[in-house]
Short mmCIF file of C-alpha atoms and ligand atoms in Angstrom, two decimals:
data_model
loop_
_atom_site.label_atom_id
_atom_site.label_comp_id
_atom_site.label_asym_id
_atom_site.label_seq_id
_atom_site.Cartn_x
_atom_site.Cartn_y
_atom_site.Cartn_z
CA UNK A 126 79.93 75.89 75.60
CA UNK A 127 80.09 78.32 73.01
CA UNK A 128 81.34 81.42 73.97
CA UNK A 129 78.83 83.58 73.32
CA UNK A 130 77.17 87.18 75.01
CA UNK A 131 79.47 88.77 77.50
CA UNK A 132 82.42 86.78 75.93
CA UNK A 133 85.72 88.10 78.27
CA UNK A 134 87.03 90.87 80.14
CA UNK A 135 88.21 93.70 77.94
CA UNK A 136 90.11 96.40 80.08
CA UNK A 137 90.69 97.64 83.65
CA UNK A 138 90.85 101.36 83.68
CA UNK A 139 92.81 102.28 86.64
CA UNK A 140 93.45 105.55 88.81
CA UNK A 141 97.33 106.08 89.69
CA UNK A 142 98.92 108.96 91.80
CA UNK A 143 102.16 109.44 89.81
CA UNK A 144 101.23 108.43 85.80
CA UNK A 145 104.90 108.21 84.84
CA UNK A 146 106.24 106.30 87.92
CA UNK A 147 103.11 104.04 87.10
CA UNK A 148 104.14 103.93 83.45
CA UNK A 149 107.06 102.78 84.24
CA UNK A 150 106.29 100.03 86.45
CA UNK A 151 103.95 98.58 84.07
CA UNK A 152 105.99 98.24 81.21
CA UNK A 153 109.06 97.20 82.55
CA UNK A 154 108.23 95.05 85.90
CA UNK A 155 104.35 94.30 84.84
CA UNK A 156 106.22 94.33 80.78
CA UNK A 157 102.97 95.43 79.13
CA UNK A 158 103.08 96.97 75.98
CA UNK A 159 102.04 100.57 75.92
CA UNK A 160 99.65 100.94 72.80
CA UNK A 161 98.86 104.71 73.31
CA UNK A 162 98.06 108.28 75.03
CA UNK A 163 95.03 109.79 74.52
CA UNK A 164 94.10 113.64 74.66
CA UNK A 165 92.94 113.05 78.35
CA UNK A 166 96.75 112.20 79.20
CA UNK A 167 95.20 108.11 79.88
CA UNK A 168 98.17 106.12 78.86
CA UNK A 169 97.20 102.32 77.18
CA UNK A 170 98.35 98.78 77.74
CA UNK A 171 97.63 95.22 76.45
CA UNK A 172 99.89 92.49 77.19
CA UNK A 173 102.74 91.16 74.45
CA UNK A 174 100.16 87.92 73.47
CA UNK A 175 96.70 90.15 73.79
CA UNK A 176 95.43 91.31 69.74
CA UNK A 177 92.63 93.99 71.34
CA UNK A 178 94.31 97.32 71.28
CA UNK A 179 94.03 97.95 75.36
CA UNK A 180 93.65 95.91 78.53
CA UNK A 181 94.74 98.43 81.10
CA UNK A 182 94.33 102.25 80.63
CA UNK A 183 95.78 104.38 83.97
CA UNK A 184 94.45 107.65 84.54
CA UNK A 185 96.44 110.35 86.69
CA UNK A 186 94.25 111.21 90.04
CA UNK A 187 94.46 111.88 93.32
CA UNK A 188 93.02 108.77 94.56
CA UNK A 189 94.12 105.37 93.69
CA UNK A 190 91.61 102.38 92.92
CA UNK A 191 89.41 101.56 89.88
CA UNK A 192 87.67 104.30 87.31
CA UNK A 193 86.08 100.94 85.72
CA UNK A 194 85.84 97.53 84.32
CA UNK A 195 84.75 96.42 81.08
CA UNK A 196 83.74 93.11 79.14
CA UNK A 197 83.71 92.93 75.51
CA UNK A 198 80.79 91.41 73.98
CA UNK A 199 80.16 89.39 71.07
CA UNK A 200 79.16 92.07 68.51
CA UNK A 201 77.16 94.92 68.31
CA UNK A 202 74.00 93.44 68.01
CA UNK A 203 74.50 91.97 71.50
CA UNK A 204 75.43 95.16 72.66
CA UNK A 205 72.03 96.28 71.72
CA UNK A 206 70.16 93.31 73.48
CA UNK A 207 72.47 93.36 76.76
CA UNK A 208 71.85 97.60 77.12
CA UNK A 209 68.31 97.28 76.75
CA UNK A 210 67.53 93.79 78.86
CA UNK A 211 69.88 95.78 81.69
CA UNK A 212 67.48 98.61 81.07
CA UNK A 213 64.25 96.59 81.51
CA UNK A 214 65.92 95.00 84.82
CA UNK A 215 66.07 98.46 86.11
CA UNK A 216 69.73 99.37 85.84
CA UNK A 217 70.23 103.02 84.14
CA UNK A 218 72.75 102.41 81.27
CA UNK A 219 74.64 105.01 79.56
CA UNK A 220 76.90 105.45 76.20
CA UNK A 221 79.84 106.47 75.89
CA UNK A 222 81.15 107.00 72.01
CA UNK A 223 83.16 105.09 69.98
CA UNK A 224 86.98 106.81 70.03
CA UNK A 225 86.12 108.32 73.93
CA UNK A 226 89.11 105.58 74.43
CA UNK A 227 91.68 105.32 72.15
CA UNK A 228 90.90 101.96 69.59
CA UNK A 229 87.63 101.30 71.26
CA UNK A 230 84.13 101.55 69.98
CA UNK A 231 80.99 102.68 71.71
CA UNK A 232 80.68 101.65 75.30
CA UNK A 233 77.71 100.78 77.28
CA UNK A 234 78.50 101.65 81.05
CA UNK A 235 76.50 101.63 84.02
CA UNK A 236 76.28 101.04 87.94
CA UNK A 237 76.41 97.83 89.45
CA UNK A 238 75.10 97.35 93.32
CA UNK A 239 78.51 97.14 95.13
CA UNK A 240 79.35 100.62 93.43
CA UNK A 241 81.30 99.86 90.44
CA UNK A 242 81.25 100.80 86.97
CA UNK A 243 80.71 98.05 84.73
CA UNK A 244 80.99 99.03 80.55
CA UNK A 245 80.11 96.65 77.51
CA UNK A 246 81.84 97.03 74.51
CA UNK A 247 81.83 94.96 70.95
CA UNK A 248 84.49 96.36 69.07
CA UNK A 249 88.68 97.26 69.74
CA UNK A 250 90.75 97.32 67.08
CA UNK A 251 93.17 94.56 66.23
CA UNK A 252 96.33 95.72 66.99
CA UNK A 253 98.60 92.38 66.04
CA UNK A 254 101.25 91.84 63.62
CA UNK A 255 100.99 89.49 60.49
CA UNK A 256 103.89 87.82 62.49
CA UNK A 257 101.49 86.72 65.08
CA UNK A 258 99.10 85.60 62.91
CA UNK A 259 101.15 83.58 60.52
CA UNK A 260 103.43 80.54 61.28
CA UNK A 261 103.97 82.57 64.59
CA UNK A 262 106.64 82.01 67.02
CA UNK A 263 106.01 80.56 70.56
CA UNK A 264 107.94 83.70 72.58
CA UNK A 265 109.00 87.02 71.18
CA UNK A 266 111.57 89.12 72.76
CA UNK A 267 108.77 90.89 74.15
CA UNK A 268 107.11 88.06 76.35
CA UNK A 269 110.88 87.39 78.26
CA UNK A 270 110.20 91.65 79.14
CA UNK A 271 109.39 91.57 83.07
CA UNK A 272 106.64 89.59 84.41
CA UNK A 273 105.08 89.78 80.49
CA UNK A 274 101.83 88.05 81.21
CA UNK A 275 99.50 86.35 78.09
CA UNK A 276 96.58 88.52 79.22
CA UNK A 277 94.61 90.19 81.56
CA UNK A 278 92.05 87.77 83.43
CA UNK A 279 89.82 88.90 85.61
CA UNK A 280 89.27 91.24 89.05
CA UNK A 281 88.35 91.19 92.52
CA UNK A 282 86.54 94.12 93.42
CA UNK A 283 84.90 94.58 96.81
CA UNK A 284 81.71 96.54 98.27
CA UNK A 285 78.39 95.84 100.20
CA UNK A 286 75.53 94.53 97.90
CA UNK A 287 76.95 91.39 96.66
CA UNK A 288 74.04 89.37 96.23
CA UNK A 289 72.66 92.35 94.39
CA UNK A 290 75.82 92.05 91.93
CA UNK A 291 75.61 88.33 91.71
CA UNK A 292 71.63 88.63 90.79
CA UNK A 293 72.65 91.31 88.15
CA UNK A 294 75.37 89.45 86.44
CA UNK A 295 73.82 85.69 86.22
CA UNK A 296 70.03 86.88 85.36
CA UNK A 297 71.12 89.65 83.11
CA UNK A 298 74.54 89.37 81.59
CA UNK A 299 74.65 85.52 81.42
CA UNK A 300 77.34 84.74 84.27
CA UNK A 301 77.29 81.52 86.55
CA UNK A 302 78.84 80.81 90.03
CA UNK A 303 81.58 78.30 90.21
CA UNK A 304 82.44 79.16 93.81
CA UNK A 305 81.36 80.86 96.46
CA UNK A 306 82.25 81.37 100.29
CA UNK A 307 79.47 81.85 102.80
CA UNK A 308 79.34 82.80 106.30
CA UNK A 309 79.15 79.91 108.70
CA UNK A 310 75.95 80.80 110.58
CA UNK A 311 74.17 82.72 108.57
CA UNK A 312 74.70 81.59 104.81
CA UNK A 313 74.70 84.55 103.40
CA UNK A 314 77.65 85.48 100.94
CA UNK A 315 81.03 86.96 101.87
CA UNK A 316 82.66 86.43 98.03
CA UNK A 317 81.83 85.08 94.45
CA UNK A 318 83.33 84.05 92.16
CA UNK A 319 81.53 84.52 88.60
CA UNK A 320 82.64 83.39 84.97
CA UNK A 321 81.17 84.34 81.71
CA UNK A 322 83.01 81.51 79.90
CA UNK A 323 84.60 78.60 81.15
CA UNK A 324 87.40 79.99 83.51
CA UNK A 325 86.98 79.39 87.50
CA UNK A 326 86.85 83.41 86.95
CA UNK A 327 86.22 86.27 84.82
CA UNK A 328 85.04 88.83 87.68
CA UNK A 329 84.74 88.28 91.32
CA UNK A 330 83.26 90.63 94.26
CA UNK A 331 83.72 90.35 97.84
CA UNK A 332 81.71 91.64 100.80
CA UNK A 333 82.94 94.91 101.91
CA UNK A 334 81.52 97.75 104.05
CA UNK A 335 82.70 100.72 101.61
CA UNK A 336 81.33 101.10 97.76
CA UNK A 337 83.51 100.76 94.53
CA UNK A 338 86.53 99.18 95.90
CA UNK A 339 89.27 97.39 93.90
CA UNK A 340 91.06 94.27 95.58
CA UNK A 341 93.03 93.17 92.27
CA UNK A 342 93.50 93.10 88.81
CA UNK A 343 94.98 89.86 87.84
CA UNK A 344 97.12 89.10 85.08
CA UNK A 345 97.37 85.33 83.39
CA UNK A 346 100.47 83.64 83.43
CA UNK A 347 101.80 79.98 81.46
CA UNK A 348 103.01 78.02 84.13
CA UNK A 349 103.72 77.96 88.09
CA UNK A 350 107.27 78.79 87.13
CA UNK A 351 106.76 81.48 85.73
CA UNK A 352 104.57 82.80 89.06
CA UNK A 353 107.61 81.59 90.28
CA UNK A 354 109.61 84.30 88.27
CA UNK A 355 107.00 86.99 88.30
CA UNK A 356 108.20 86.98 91.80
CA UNK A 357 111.75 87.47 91.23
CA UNK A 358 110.94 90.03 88.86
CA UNK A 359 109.20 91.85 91.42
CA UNK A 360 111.96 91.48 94.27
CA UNK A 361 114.55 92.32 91.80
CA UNK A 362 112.33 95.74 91.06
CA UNK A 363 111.87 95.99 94.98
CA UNK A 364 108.55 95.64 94.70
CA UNK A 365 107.19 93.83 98.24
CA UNK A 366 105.29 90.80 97.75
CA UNK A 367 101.60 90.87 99.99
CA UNK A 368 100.84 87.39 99.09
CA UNK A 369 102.68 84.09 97.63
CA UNK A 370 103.87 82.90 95.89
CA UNK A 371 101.02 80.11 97.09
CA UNK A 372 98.03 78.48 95.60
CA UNK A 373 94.70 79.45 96.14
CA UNK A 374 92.12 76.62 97.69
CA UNK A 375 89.01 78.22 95.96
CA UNK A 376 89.59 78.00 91.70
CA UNK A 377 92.85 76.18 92.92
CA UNK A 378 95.10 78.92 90.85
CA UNK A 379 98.41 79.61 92.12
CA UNK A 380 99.06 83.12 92.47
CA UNK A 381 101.21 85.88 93.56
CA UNK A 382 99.63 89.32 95.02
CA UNK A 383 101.83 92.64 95.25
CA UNK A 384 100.98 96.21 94.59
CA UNK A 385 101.88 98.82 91.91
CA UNK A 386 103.49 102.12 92.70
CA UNK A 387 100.10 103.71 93.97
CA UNK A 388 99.16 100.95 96.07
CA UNK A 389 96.49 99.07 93.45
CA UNK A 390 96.78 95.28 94.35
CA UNK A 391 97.76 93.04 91.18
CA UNK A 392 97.93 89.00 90.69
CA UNK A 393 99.86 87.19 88.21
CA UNK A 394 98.51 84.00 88.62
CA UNK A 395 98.14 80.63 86.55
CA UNK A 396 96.01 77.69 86.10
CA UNK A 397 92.52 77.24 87.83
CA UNK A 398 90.28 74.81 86.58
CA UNK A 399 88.07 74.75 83.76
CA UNK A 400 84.40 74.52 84.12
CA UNK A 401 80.55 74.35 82.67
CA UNK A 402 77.78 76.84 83.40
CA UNK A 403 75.57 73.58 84.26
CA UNK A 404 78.28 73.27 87.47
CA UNK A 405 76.49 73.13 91.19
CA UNK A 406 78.79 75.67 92.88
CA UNK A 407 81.78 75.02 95.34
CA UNK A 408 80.71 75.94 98.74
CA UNK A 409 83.19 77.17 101.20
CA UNK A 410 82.05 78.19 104.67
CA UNK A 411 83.70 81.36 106.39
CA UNK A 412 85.69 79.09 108.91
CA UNK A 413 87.57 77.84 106.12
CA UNK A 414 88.87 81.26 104.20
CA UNK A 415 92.35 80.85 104.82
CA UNK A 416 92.84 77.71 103.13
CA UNK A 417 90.20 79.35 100.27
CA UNK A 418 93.13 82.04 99.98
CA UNK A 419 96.56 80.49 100.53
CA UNK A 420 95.86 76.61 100.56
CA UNK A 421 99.47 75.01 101.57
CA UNK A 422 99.42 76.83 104.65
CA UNK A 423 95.56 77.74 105.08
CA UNK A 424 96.20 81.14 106.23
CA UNK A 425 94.05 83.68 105.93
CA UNK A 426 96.59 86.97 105.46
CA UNK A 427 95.28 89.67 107.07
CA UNK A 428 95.68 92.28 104.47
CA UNK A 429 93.39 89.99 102.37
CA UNK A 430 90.30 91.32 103.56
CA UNK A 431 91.75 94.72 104.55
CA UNK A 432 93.95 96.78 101.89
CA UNK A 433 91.81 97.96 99.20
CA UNK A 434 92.07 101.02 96.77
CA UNK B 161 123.72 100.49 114.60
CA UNK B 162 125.31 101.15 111.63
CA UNK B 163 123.05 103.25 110.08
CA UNK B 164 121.67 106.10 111.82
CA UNK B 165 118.14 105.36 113.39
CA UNK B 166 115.20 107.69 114.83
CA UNK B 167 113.07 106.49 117.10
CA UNK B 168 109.33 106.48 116.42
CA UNK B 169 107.20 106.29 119.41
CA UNK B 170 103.81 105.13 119.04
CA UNK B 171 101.57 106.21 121.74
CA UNK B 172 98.85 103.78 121.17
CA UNK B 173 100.69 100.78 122.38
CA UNK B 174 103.45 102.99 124.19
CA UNK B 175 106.28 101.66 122.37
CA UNK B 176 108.76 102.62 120.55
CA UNK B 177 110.35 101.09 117.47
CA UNK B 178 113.79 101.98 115.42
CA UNK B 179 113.02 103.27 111.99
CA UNK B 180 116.57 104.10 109.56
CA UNK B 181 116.74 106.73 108.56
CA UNK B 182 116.11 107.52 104.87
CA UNK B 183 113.41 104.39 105.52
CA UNK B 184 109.20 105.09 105.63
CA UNK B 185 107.19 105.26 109.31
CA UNK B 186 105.77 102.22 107.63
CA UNK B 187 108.48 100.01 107.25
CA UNK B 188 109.54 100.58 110.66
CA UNK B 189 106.04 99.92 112.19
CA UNK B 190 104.91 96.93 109.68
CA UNK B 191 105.85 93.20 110.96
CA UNK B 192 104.19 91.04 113.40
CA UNK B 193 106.86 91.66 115.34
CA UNK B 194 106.12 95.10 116.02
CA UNK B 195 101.79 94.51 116.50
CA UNK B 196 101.24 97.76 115.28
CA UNK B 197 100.82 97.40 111.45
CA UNK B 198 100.62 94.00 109.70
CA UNK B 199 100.59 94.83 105.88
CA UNK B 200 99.21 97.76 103.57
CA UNK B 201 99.96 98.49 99.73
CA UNK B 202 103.48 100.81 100.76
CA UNK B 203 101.90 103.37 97.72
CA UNK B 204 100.15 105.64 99.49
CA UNK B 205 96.91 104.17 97.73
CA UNK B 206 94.91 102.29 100.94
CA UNK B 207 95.31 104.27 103.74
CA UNK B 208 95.51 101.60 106.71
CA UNK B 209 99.02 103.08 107.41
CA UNK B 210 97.03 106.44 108.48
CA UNK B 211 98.92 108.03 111.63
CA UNK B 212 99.09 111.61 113.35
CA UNK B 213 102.55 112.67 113.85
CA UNK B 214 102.04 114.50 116.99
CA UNK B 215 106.22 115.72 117.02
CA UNK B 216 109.14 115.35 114.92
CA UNK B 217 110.32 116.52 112.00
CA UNK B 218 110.24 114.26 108.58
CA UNK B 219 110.31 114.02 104.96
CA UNK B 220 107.12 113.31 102.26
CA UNK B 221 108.76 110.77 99.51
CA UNK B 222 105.16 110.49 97.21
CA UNK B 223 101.91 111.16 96.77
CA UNK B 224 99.33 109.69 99.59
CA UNK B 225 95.81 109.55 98.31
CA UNK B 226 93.19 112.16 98.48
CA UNK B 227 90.88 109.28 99.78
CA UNK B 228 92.27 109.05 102.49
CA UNK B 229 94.34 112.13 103.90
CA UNK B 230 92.90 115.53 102.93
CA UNK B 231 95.51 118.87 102.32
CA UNK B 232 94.48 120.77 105.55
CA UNK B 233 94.84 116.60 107.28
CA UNK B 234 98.38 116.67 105.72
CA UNK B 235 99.24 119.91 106.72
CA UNK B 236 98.56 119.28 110.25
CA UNK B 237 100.71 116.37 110.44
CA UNK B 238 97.83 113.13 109.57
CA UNK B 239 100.21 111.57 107.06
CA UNK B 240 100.50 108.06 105.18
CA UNK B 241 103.13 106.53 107.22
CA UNK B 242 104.25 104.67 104.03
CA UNK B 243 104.89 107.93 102.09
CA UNK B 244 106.99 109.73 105.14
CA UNK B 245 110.46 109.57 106.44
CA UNK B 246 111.56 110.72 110.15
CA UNK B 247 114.19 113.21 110.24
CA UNK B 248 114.21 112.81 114.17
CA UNK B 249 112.43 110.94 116.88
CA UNK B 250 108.53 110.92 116.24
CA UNK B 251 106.13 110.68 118.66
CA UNK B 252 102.66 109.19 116.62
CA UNK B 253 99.32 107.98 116.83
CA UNK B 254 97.46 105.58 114.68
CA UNK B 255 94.71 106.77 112.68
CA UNK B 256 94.35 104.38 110.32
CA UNK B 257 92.89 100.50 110.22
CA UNK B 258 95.03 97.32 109.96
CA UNK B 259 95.92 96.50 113.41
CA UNK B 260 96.31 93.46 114.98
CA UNK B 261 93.45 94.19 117.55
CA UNK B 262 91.39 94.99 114.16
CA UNK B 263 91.53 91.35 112.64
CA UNK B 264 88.34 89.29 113.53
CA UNK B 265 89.76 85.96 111.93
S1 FES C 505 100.31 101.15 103.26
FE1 FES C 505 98.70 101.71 101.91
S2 FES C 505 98.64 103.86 102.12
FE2 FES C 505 100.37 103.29 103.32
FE1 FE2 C 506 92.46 86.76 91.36
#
């Protein structure tokens, strides 16, 4: 299909308890690239292969968990359409100027049922080199630096009105539903999976009795041997692994989970399957979660459904 | 042993479990093994490590999240057990979620 709309996730702005210590971890275990600090002391990220000037901003709080998630958009004049067709659905929209984040243009941000805040955004600046651009090399030194992922992917985020979310984000922003799990006797939906392209993923939300939580921001890796690695890189930082490495049974991605120094979940994951908006969904009842989660030994880890920021 | 240990008693279960000393509450408590904790984030982020330290004397190593203990909780002992260190025997109780009894699958 042609990418079009909502094209891909743009940035994860995250809260942290100790910035530096956070800092720290993400540029030399995570091996992001920091691209900036802003006058709010928010401290900027994209990955060593991502061109858009920021994929993961941290903000100093007391509270971990997730300030917000955003999606760029094609250009501006989709910006315009999407902001006023999620104004006619009902959903209060708000703007945020361009330069409020460092190398990012105007934002559209507003409330989505499980909690969260969801912005739109058509422009970040291009922060590659000519190097990358022309007659580029494969690796840099950069991408060897720590887990060094090719870019962030998608989240999991978790609160109560799911269905509300999933109505919100295929009628309105142009999403579809490659899988979804439901419970056994009632049908109605514990997690979805949606995609605005054609990954198994760009944002999924899973039922959860508290508002606004995050689960994971995941991070896109080559190969399984380089999952393989990330966790290495993370036992060799002492950082504890929660899940993996495995391979998920629902978008069939195999993954790694662990947590940064304030306790937000991450994934580095790779592969997944790709797929077409025109897709009946993959059903998977309740019963069968733990092979949804950690396929080769169907278990379904306790923490899973538990440890949230 | 050969390093030294307190003991952390956890009066929920009444048992009590070696914890090293310089190591977190958490690390002691967390393991199947143990039934008391399974797993948490270890940042002081998700609060399902929540306990009340009801005696003993130990060390804060981090910030725990506002979320989920208060100041006035802290000061009166309702700690992140992944943030705090015993610096003798503890006597606890759990306050937080994450037990065994807790998961439904
Ligand atoms: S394990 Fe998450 S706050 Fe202690
Ligand atoms: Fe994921």
């Amino acid at each position: 299909m042609a990418i079009t709309g909502v094209t891909r996730p743009g940035h994860a702005q995250l809260r942290v308890l100790d910035l530096e210590k956070s800092v720290d971890f993400y540029k030399n275990v995570m091996g992001l690239v920091e691209t900036g600090r802003d006058a709010k002391g928010r401290v900027y990220f994209k990955t060593w292969d991502e061109r858009d000037h920021n994929s993961l901003v941290l903000r100093q709080s007391d509270q971990a968990g997730i300030d917000h998630f955003a999606f760029k958009v094609l250009d501006r004049a989709t910006l315009e359409r999407l902001d006023s067709d999620l104004r006619a659905y009902g959903v209060a929209t708000e703007r945020l100027p361009a330069g409020e984040m460092l190398g990012t243009g105007e934002r559209v941000r507003f409330e989505i049922p499980t909690g969260h805040i969801i912005e739109l955004f058509a422009e970040k600046d291009f922060v590659v080199g000519r190097d990358r651009l022309v007659n580029p090399t494969p690796w840099t030194p950069q991408s060897e630096h720590g887990i060094a992922p090719l870019r962030m992917d998608h989240a999991l985020l978790y609160g109560p009105d799911i269905d509300g979310n999933v109505k919100l984000f295929t009628e309105v922003l142009g999403f579809s539903m490659p899988e979804y799990v439901e419970h056994d006797d009632d049908g109605s939906k514990i997690a979805v999976w949606l995609t605005c392209s054609n990954k198994a993923h760009d944002i999924a939300f899973a039922r959860y009795p508290e508002q606004g939580k995050l689960h994971h921001v995941s991070y896109l890796l080559e190969s399984w041997e380089k999952v393989l690695r990330a966790g290495d890189v993370c036992s060799m930082h002492n950082v504890k692994l929660d899940i993996g490495p495995t391979r998920h049974g629902i978008t069939r991605g195999t993954t790694i989970y662990a947590f940064d120094p304030s306790g937000n979940r991450f994934e580095t994951f790779c592969g997944g399957y790709q797929c077409y908006p025109d897709w009946e969904p993959i059903r998977w009842p309740l019963s069968e979660l733990g092979a949804g989660l950690d396929y080769p030994q169907r278990k379904l880890h306790e923490s899973f459904l538990t440890v949230v920021t | 042993m050969l390093h030294k240990h307190h003991s952390i008693s956890v009066l929920d279960c009444e048992k009590t479990f070696p914890c090293r000393d310089g190591g977190t509450v958490f690390s002691a408590l967390v393991s199947s093994k143990t039934g008391v904790m399974i797993n948490g984030c270890r940042g002081g982020g998700c609060g399902v490590c929540k306990i009340e330290v009801l005696s003993g004397a130990y060390d804060v190593d981090g910030v725990m999240s506002r979320a989920h203990v208060s100041a006035e909780e802290a000061a009166a002992g309702t700690v992140l057990a992944c943030r705090i260190s015993p610096k003798s025997d503890l006597v606890v109780r759990l306050r937080g979620k994450l037990r065994p009894s807790s998961v439904s699958h």
